[in-house]
């Protein structure tokens, strides 16, 4: 007897419908009944296919709902939060937590870049402005932890090795980097699980993060990389979950928002976090490309999904990024050591500093105004002149005008003062009736100390011959006429209704005779120019280096030149209130300064080149004990780093082999295996190269820690290759002995990882006193500059 099977719910509904139709339409004949049945079956089968089609089907296209509509709608509208704890993930976190937090307060002194990041965190607690070329999120987190335990920010972080005093909460300062370093292992485990790797390999991946000495060392101090790695890794994890969720479901929206927020948080720690954003764009773009052949999804639906994804990521990313800087700028409202980098308007908005100098000074520039002109963007310097002249001939044989030098000087000085003069007026005193200067007016600038006017002419500039020389005119009676007229062009004239104002107005001075603009060239003059910076006139007017602004301003009220000079030397401004500047003005200016004001470190004994990183040819000395050879040195786990480098070669070799075989119509992997091999490998390999290759084109000084984001993806690729080797052995090698041998090799390899981690952990913790022989025994490469200063 055939076993009796219960009909599915859809089949039962169909059967009921058929019997109902038979009773109702018997008179229509057997042919029409058969037609109706066929249409019903076709409709139901289409509904089943749509229901099974997966995560990327349109949310508004569903299988027919027969009965219980209200109940199903109610279930769809419910928002359910499920918390699932993976035992392996928890254990990885605990192992990572123990290694990162073990004796976290040792050493009780400043370690390497703690000198910078600790100082920045302290400035937050004193509300004192600082400038850094990287975004502020990591420093804000460190400062928040220190503030939570009552730290007052008084410690100055004077130099590497300086002992922390009793007021410094070392544990709180190092808490967030250590916590982020602890969470990285379970994040890596989860990424590998999301890629459908076996749990054994996923656990190995987490253990590799736990046991890498470089990641351990960097997670124990006030450094930014642990937070950068966590946010970037979590962002990629959420991207994978986002793409595996049903479009427009609650889960889809949540993971999309979390992915955008995490990736942006990585950018807000260090701008190199943008590389993870590029990787996320590649993953999403690849996902969209793979969906295009699916004809069950309409063009409109695909376009809507793409637009919504872009809108979601842009909105969340902008919110996180701007919000981070909003907290930053509102916290730092006092003048500080770095505010001279900013424009005069920005400085004057801070309490103290320039605000205390410029308070009470007149706003409008007019005939007779005494001003200092500051270069607005880029290097901080003021238009300057002195009695010395350009040499008759330069080293290259070119001649000069031998006129009075005009330079850009990086310090406040009496020679920075100029007097604004109308060309048709002899007196330089402010009139009883104000004669204000406006956009488009022509003026002369008279140097306050030497009383010579700003001049330019068709003579090559000393350092940039393609530009023309700027000088203060001296009449040598040699038929060289004075060209002293300059047109004032106010760049932000709309904000001041075409009026030239101190501090706020950004101007360009265009030479009337030659149409060249006054420009800071960035070139440094030789000894004859006292190593000050060159000022020239350039016919390419519309550059950032031709923009100036009035910083200090007062009115000339004395006719006698001696009286004018005496007041220039003695007069001080009366402090009153700071200038007001909106958040968006500050935000825009800070973004521009961070992009163009990157400081270049002029070499370092522990710097390294990108080609030295994959095989770890050079480390970094972070700290050394003054009483012994105990030290902290940044070195990775040699077994992991070399194995991961070989994994890159292995994956590329596998890929080339399979591509050639498939070209020859030999399909060693079925379609699912092939897609998994391509998808996982492409993501991890792309992640590695996106985070590594850009450094080959960077001209600034680099260190081994710049390689850590690329290392993360190299470890992920290593795990992926190990999984694929296991698959290849199971699929193509029938001898069980080979599988046993591979497992033994894998076990021995993990033993090597643990051994190396244990042996070199003394360089991560710095708690073990070492003799000179101990240090030399740890030096496996001649290029490792371990420190020996005690016998």
PDB file of C-alpha atoms in Angstrom, residues 187 191 228-245 250-268 273-281 283-284 309-318 320-321 713:
ATOM      1  CA  UNK A 187      33.965  40.378  14.877  1.00  0.00           C
ATOM      2  CA  UNK A 191      32.596  37.767   9.403  1.00  0.00           C
ATOM      3  CA  UNK A 228      39.745  52.009  13.534  1.00  0.00           C
ATOM      4  CA  UNK A 229      40.004  48.226  13.036  1.00  0.00           C
ATOM      5  CA  UNK A 230      36.906  47.482  15.111  1.00  0.00           C
ATOM      6  CA  UNK A 231      34.669  50.020  13.389  1.00  0.00           C
ATOM      7  CA  UNK A 232      35.902  49.026   9.924  1.00  0.00           C
ATOM      8  CA  UNK A 233      35.548  45.293  10.616  1.00  0.00           C
ATOM      9  CA  UNK A 234      32.098  45.719  12.171  1.00  0.00           C
ATOM     10  CA  UNK A 235      31.055  47.812   9.155  1.00  0.00           C
ATOM     11  CA  UNK A 236      31.975  44.985   6.749  1.00  0.00           C
ATOM     12  CA  UNK A 237      30.164  42.455   8.976  1.00  0.00           C
ATOM     13  CA  UNK A 238      26.995  44.584   8.939  1.00  0.00           C
ATOM     14  CA  UNK A 239      27.300  45.026   5.155  1.00  0.00           C
ATOM     15  CA  UNK A 240      27.234  41.232   4.721  1.00  0.00           C
ATOM     16  CA  UNK A 241      24.238  40.919   7.043  1.00  0.00           C
ATOM     17  CA  UNK A 242      22.558  43.815   5.238  1.00  0.00           C
ATOM     18  CA  UNK A 243      22.877  42.110   1.855  1.00  0.00           C
ATOM     19  CA  UNK A 244      21.567  38.832   3.280  1.00  0.00           C
ATOM     20  CA  UNK A 245      18.410  40.494   4.639  1.00  0.00           C
ATOM     21  CA  UNK A 250      13.209  46.017   9.548  1.00  0.00           C
ATOM     22  CA  UNK A 251      16.330  43.856   9.656  1.00  0.00           C
ATOM     23  CA  UNK A 252      17.458  45.285   6.305  1.00  0.00           C
ATOM     24  CA  UNK A 253      17.071  48.895   7.468  1.00  0.00           C
ATOM     25  CA  UNK A 254      18.800  48.230  10.797  1.00  0.00           C
ATOM     26  CA  UNK A 255      21.840  46.476   9.341  1.00  0.00           C
ATOM     27  CA  UNK A 256      22.151  49.089   6.593  1.00  0.00           C
ATOM     28  CA  UNK A 257      22.144  51.905   9.143  1.00  0.00           C
ATOM     29  CA  UNK A 258      24.592  50.047  11.401  1.00  0.00           C
ATOM     30  CA  UNK A 259      26.926  49.388   8.459  1.00  0.00           C
ATOM     31  CA  UNK A 260      26.952  53.039   7.420  1.00  0.00           C
ATOM     32  CA  UNK A 261      27.413  54.230  11.016  1.00  0.00           C
ATOM     33  CA  UNK A 262      30.256  51.782  11.722  1.00  0.00           C
ATOM     34  CA  UNK A 263      32.142  52.537   8.518  1.00  0.00           C
ATOM     35  CA  UNK A 264      31.760  56.280   9.087  1.00  0.00           C
ATOM     36  CA  UNK A 265      32.933  55.888  12.683  1.00  0.00           C
ATOM     37  CA  UNK A 266      36.098  54.303  11.278  1.00  0.00           C
ATOM     38  CA  UNK A 267      36.589  57.350   9.049  1.00  0.00           C
ATOM     39  CA  UNK A 268      35.966  59.586  12.087  1.00  0.00           C
ATOM     40  CA  UNK A 273      39.059  54.333   7.349  1.00  0.00           C
ATOM     41  CA  UNK A 274      37.762  55.530   3.977  1.00  0.00           C
ATOM     42  CA  UNK A 275      39.436  52.462   2.452  1.00  0.00           C
ATOM     43  CA  UNK A 276      36.928  50.218   4.251  1.00  0.00           C
ATOM     44  CA  UNK A 277      34.187  52.427   2.835  1.00  0.00           C
ATOM     45  CA  UNK A 278      35.597  51.755  -0.640  1.00  0.00           C
ATOM     46  CA  UNK A 279      35.556  48.022   0.096  1.00  0.00           C
ATOM     47  CA  UNK A 280      31.924  48.243   1.221  1.00  0.00           C
ATOM     48  CA  UNK A 281      31.048  50.053  -2.017  1.00  0.00           C
ATOM     49  CA  UNK A 283      30.790  44.575  -2.094  1.00  0.00           C
ATOM     50  CA  UNK A 284      27.462  46.351  -2.631  1.00  0.00           C
ATOM     51  CA  UNK A 309      20.707  52.140  -0.474  1.00  0.00           C
ATOM     52  CA  UNK A 310      22.603  55.232  -1.572  1.00  0.00           C
ATOM     53  CA  UNK A 311      20.216  57.518   0.313  1.00  0.00           C
ATOM     54  CA  UNK A 312      20.443  55.429   3.491  1.00  0.00           C
ATOM     55  CA  UNK A 313      24.235  55.358   3.488  1.00  0.00           C
ATOM     56  CA  UNK A 314      24.622  59.040   2.650  1.00  0.00           C
ATOM     57  CA  UNK A 315      22.132  60.160   5.315  1.00  0.00           C
ATOM     58  CA  UNK A 316      23.543  58.016   8.116  1.00  0.00           C
ATOM     59  CA  UNK A 317      27.163  58.708   7.187  1.00  0.00           C
ATOM     60  CA  UNK A 318      26.670  62.467   7.041  1.00  0.00           C
ATOM     61  CA  UNK A 320      27.582  60.510  12.122  1.00  0.00           C
ATOM     62  CA  UNK A 321      30.401  62.534  10.550  1.00  0.00           C
ATOM     63  CA  UNK A 713      42.039  41.246   5.613  1.00  0.00           C
TER      64      UNK A 713
END
